Amino acid sequence: MPVFEIAVVVLLVLINGVLAMAELSVVSARPARLRSMADNGSSGARIALSLAADPGRFLSTVQIGITLIGILAGAFSGATLGGRLGEWLRDMGVSPGLADGLGYSLVVAAITYISLIIGELIPKRLALQSPERLASLVAPGMMLLSRVAAPAVWLLDISSRGILRLLGESGKGDDSNVTDEEIRAIVAEAETAGVIDPEERRMIAGVMRLADRPVRAVMTPRTDVDWIDLTDDPDAVRQTIRETHHTRMPACEGTPEESVGVIDIRDLLEAYLDGETPDPRQFVKQAPVLVETAGALDAMKVLRHAETPLALVVDEYGSMVGILTPADLLDTIAGTVVFDEGGQVKPDVVERADGSYLVAGSTPIDELADVLAIRLPQDSSFHTAAGFMLHELKRLPQEGAAFEAMGWRFEVVDMDGRRVDKILVARAVTPRRRAPLMG
């Protein structure tokens, strides 16, 4: 029995499997995890990072090894095992001309099958399951192989780069190849695997949304802002303080457009409790001013260093269009919490039994897009569901106004004055085509 020949072929197949596993594990390994392992003292992880940093050289090394193993396995198995099998077939009565060819073909087919299973598929499946751990294990051997085969590796690497240049490619990958979609996919996968909770996933998504939003999309609009009119008499100011539940309010001269600063209600209330009749102007503090088109992250930096954690948001004409507080930014990350008159939480989007959604007009449009699984233009000028309705209808709607877009039907079901308050979103019904009459 050709034990030695079989052992050699099995060894070659196993080496091929190690090379295939090394190729996929190093390419699939996440650099952040490899760096963490390297920081914890893993020399294999450091070598794997250096191999991944020069993919052309690494892939040339792997291809040289796999090609040589394939040639050796085919030649050796055909010359030895194929010949022995041919002799056995002749002894079994098969004609000599047919026995040699049949023996060689059967051996090559068997070796190819074993190589595909043991030398390719299984190692690559293992590499996909634990890429970082396996990359750290095989990296030292791959580094040694690249040094031994340095001349051939250099020739293959320089040849492939030259051909890529002729094709108009630089041969270098884009450094910023991680997209928002990939990050969301990783987070969703982590939630499915139980690594993070659903609430954590929503907060991570909120942080990503915050980075993409301007101040106008996260501020409290002027129509919802309680403010103190410095031209009012003391009794009117005291009544305003009693009716508000805020601790800080903008101070304005007659109209919200003429905002001059912020008043801390506790300071003013303390003066009233002491029996005084204070002048509200003496309690006005300077507040940071933000342009409505500024980024939300830039606004966060301003609020972090501001003496008063309330910023006045102005438009291009300098008029106040809203205010921004840390609570507004937190709502974007953790989710907006709205309470009804009874003190109960009122969600922005409510899914109904028939699969439709009842949506508040103030719902951020990117959150609604996530719920409906639709993609909106990146340069859209609207930031809420109500703004989307106005953008599509091109007019101030009345109750019952509707349109269809992106596979959904949007209908205004409630108006609060001139504000779109409630929207009904349902799947669009595609009319059925009549079948042609058969003559």
Short mmCIF file of C-alpha atoms in Angstrom, two decimals, residues 29-254:
data_model
loop_
_atom_site.label_atom_id
_atom_site.label_comp_id
_atom_site.label_asym_id
_atom_site.label_seq_id
_atom_site.Cartn_x
_atom_site.Cartn_y
_atom_site.Cartn_z
CA ALA A 29 -9.64 40.37 10.28
CA ARG A 30 -10.76 43.72 11.68
CA PRO A 31 -7.79 46.04 12.24
CA ALA A 32 -9.29 47.44 15.45
CA ARG A 33 -9.44 43.98 17.05
CA LEU A 34 -5.94 43.13 15.86
CA ARG A 35 -4.64 46.37 17.38
CA SER A 36 -6.33 45.53 20.66
CA MET A 37 -4.73 42.09 20.65
CA ALA A 38 -1.36 43.61 19.77
CA ASP A 39 -1.66 46.10 22.63
CA ASN A 40 -2.27 43.15 24.94
CA GLY A 41 1.04 41.58 23.90
CA SER A 42 0.13 39.40 20.91
CA SER A 43 3.11 39.33 18.54
CA GLY A 44 1.07 37.40 15.97
CA ALA A 45 -1.49 40.21 15.87
CA ARG A 46 1.27 42.76 15.23
CA ILE A 47 2.59 40.67 12.35
CA ALA A 48 -0.92 40.23 10.97
CA LEU A 49 -1.37 44.02 10.99
CA SER A 50 1.85 44.48 9.03
CA LEU A 51 0.76 41.85 6.50
CA ALA A 52 -2.64 43.48 6.07
CA ALA A 53 -0.99 46.88 5.60
CA ASP A 54 0.67 45.61 2.38
CA PRO A 55 -2.01 43.44 0.75
CA GLY A 56 -0.21 43.19 -2.59
CA ARG A 57 2.87 41.61 -1.07
CA PHE A 58 0.84 39.35 1.21
CA LEU A 59 -1.47 38.07 -1.55
CA SER A 60 1.54 37.43 -3.79
CA THR A 61 3.10 35.34 -1.03
CA VAL A 62 -0.07 33.29 -0.56
CA GLN A 63 -0.53 32.78 -4.29
CA ILE A 64 3.03 31.55 -4.71
CA GLY A 65 2.53 28.98 -1.97
CA ILE A 66 -0.86 27.79 -3.24
CA THR A 67 0.38 27.54 -6.84
CA LEU A 68 3.46 25.53 -5.88
CA ILE A 69 1.43 23.22 -3.66
CA GLY A 70 -1.07 22.66 -6.46
CA ILE A 71 1.66 21.82 -8.97
CA LEU A 72 3.45 19.47 -6.57
CA ALA A 73 0.27 17.71 -5.49
CA GLY A 74 -0.90 17.18 -9.07
CA ALA A 75 2.47 16.03 -10.41
CA PHE A 76 3.30 13.77 -7.46
CA SER A 77 -0.13 12.17 -7.21
CA GLY A 78 -0.34 11.61 -10.96
CA ALA A 79 3.14 10.14 -11.25
CA THR A 80 2.97 7.88 -8.21
CA LEU A 81 -0.57 7.13 -7.12
CA GLY A 82 -1.87 7.31 -10.70
CA GLY A 83 0.75 4.82 -11.85
CA ARG A 84 0.03 2.43 -8.99
CA LEU A 85 -3.70 2.59 -9.60
CA GLY A 86 -3.09 1.95 -13.31
CA GLU A 87 -1.05 -1.17 -12.46
CA TRP A 88 -3.82 -2.42 -10.20
CA LEU A 89 -6.40 -1.90 -12.94
CA ARG A 90 -4.26 -3.84 -15.40
CA ASP A 91 -4.02 -6.66 -12.88
CA MET A 92 -7.82 -6.58 -12.64
CA GLY A 93 -8.06 -7.22 -16.37
CA VAL A 94 -8.41 -3.70 -17.75
CA SER A 95 -6.54 -3.11 -21.01
CA PRO A 96 -3.14 -1.41 -20.53
CA GLY A 97 -4.04 1.60 -22.68
CA LEU A 98 -7.23 2.30 -20.75
CA ALA A 99 -5.82 1.42 -17.31
CA ASP A 100 -3.08 4.08 -17.33
CA GLY A 101 -5.37 6.91 -18.37
CA LEU A 102 -8.18 5.83 -16.09
CA GLY A 103 -5.88 5.46 -13.11
CA TYR A 104 -4.40 8.94 -13.62
CA SER A 105 -7.85 10.51 -14.06
CA LEU A 106 -9.33 8.86 -10.97
CA VAL A 107 -6.39 9.93 -8.78
CA VAL A 108 -6.49 13.53 -10.04
CA ALA A 109 -10.28 13.71 -9.49
CA ALA A 110 -9.94 12.32 -5.94
CA ILE A 111 -7.09 14.69 -5.04
CA THR A 112 -9.02 17.65 -6.49
CA TYR A 113 -12.09 16.78 -4.42
CA ILE A 114 -10.07 16.38 -1.22
CA SER A 115 -8.22 19.62 -1.93
CA LEU A 116 -11.47 21.54 -2.39
CA ILE A 117 -12.93 20.24 0.87
CA ILE A 118 -9.91 20.07 3.18
CA GLY A 119 -7.62 22.52 1.40
CA GLU A 120 -10.12 25.29 0.58
CA LEU A 121 -13.70 25.22 1.90
CA ILE A 122 -13.18 24.08 5.50
CA PRO A 123 -10.16 26.36 6.17
CA LYS A 124 -12.00 29.37 4.73
CA ARG A 125 -15.10 28.64 6.80
CA LEU A 126 -12.92 28.49 9.90
CA ALA A 127 -11.20 31.74 8.89
CA LEU A 128 -14.54 33.53 8.61
CA GLN A 129 -15.63 32.32 12.05
CA SER A 130 -12.51 33.53 13.94
CA PRO A 131 -10.49 35.75 11.58
CA GLU A 132 -8.50 37.68 14.19
CA ARG A 133 -7.46 34.62 16.24
CA LEU A 134 -6.46 32.57 13.20
CA ALA A 135 -4.69 35.52 11.58
CA SER A 136 -2.55 35.89 14.69
CA LEU A 137 -1.68 32.17 14.57
CA VAL A 138 -0.67 31.96 10.91
CA ALA A 139 0.89 35.42 10.52
CA PRO A 140 4.42 34.47 11.71
CA GLY A 141 4.61 31.59 9.22
CA MET A 142 3.34 33.80 6.39
CA MET A 143 5.93 36.45 7.23
CA LEU A 144 8.67 33.79 7.09
CA LEU A 145 7.37 32.51 3.74
CA SER A 146 7.32 36.04 2.31
CA ARG A 147 10.98 36.50 3.25
CA VAL A 148 12.04 33.15 1.79
CA ALA A 149 10.19 33.82 -1.46
CA ALA A 150 11.07 37.54 -1.51
CA PRO A 151 12.32 37.70 -5.14
CA ALA A 152 9.23 35.95 -6.55
CA VAL A 153 6.95 37.96 -4.29
CA TRP A 154 8.53 41.21 -5.48
CA LEU A 155 8.14 40.21 -9.12
CA LEU A 156 4.46 39.29 -8.74
CA ASP A 157 3.70 42.42 -6.69
CA ILE A 158 5.35 44.83 -9.10
CA SER A 159 3.72 43.08 -12.09
CA SER A 160 0.23 43.30 -10.62
CA ARG A 161 0.72 46.99 -9.73
CA GLY A 162 1.87 47.73 -13.26
CA ILE A 163 -1.19 46.09 -14.78
CA LEU A 164 -3.46 47.94 -12.34
CA ARG A 165 -1.93 51.26 -13.41
CA LEU A 166 -2.59 50.38 -17.05
CA LEU A 167 -6.22 49.75 -16.08
CA GLY A 168 -6.44 53.14 -14.40
CA GLU A 169 -6.30 51.88 -10.81
CA SER A 170 -3.79 53.03 -8.23
CA GLY A 171 -3.59 49.64 -6.55
CA LYS A 172 -4.26 51.22 -3.17
CA GLY A 173 -7.54 50.92 -1.36
CA ASP A 174 -9.51 53.88 -0.07
CA ASP A 175 -8.54 54.66 3.51
CA SER A 176 -12.07 55.78 4.31
CA ASN A 177 -13.75 52.56 3.21
CA VAL A 178 -15.99 52.21 6.24
CA THR A 179 -19.43 53.65 5.54
CA ASP A 180 -22.37 54.50 7.77
CA GLU A 181 -24.25 51.55 6.30
CA GLU A 182 -21.46 49.16 7.30
CA ILE A 183 -21.39 50.54 10.84
CA ARG A 184 -25.16 50.13 11.12
CA ALA A 185 -24.87 46.59 9.79
CA ILE A 186 -22.20 45.75 12.37
CA VAL A 187 -24.31 47.21 15.18
CA ALA A 188 -27.39 45.31 13.96
CA GLU A 189 -25.35 42.10 13.85
CA ALA A 190 -24.11 42.74 17.39
CA GLU A 191 -27.70 43.22 18.56
CA THR A 192 -28.79 39.98 16.87
CA ALA A 193 -25.91 38.13 18.55
CA GLY A 194 -26.89 39.56 21.94
CA VAL A 195 -23.68 41.57 22.36
CA ILE A 196 -25.59 44.84 22.76
CA ASP A 197 -29.15 45.58 23.82
CA PRO A 198 -31.77 47.05 21.47
CA GLU A 199 -31.72 50.28 23.47
CA GLU A 200 -27.95 50.52 23.04
CA ARG A 201 -28.33 50.03 19.30
CA ARG A 202 -30.89 52.83 19.14
CA MET A 203 -28.59 55.15 21.07
CA ILE A 204 -25.67 54.37 18.74
CA ALA A 205 -27.93 55.12 15.79
CA GLY A 206 -28.92 58.36 17.54
CA VAL A 207 -25.29 59.42 17.86
CA MET A 208 -24.78 58.82 14.15
CA ARG A 209 -27.92 60.80 13.34
CA LEU A 210 -26.74 63.66 15.54
CA ALA A 211 -23.51 63.95 13.56
CA ASP A 212 -25.49 64.33 10.33
CA ARG A 213 -28.02 66.89 11.54
CA PRO A 214 -27.83 70.69 11.49
CA VAL A 215 -28.90 72.75 14.48
CA ARG A 216 -32.24 73.50 12.84
CA ALA A 217 -33.13 69.80 12.90
CA VAL A 218 -32.53 69.35 16.64
CA MET A 219 -33.50 72.71 18.16
CA THR A 220 -36.78 73.60 19.83
CA PRO A 221 -38.58 75.80 17.28
CA ARG A 222 -39.60 79.32 18.26
CA THR A 223 -43.31 78.43 18.21
CA ASP A 224 -42.71 76.01 21.09
CA VAL A 225 -40.44 78.31 23.11
CA ASP A 226 -41.61 80.05 26.29
CA TRP A 227 -39.98 83.47 26.58
CA ILE A 228 -40.01 86.52 28.85
CA ASP A 229 -40.99 89.85 27.38
CA LEU A 230 -38.81 92.50 29.00
CA THR A 231 -41.35 95.18 28.08
CA ASP A 232 -44.10 93.54 30.17
CA ASP A 233 -45.04 94.88 33.59
CA PRO A 234 -43.84 92.91 36.69
CA ASP A 235 -47.19 91.19 37.20
CA ALA A 236 -47.17 89.82 33.64
CA VAL A 237 -43.60 88.59 34.07
CA ARG A 238 -44.53 86.90 37.35
CA GLN A 239 -47.49 85.21 35.65
CA THR A 240 -45.20 83.96 32.86
CA ILE A 241 -42.87 82.46 35.45
CA ARG A 242 -45.75 80.71 37.23
CA GLU A 243 -47.02 79.14 34.01
CA THR A 244 -43.72 77.79 32.71
CA HIS A 245 -42.01 74.58 33.72
CA HIS A 246 -38.60 75.64 32.40
CA THR A 247 -35.67 76.78 34.52
CA ARG A 248 -34.23 79.08 31.82
CA MET A 249 -36.04 81.22 29.27
CA PRO A 250 -34.98 83.59 26.50
CA ALA A 251 -35.41 87.28 27.27
CA CYS A 252 -36.79 89.31 24.38
CA GLU A 253 -37.70 92.91 23.63
CA GLY A 254 -41.36 92.79 22.60
#
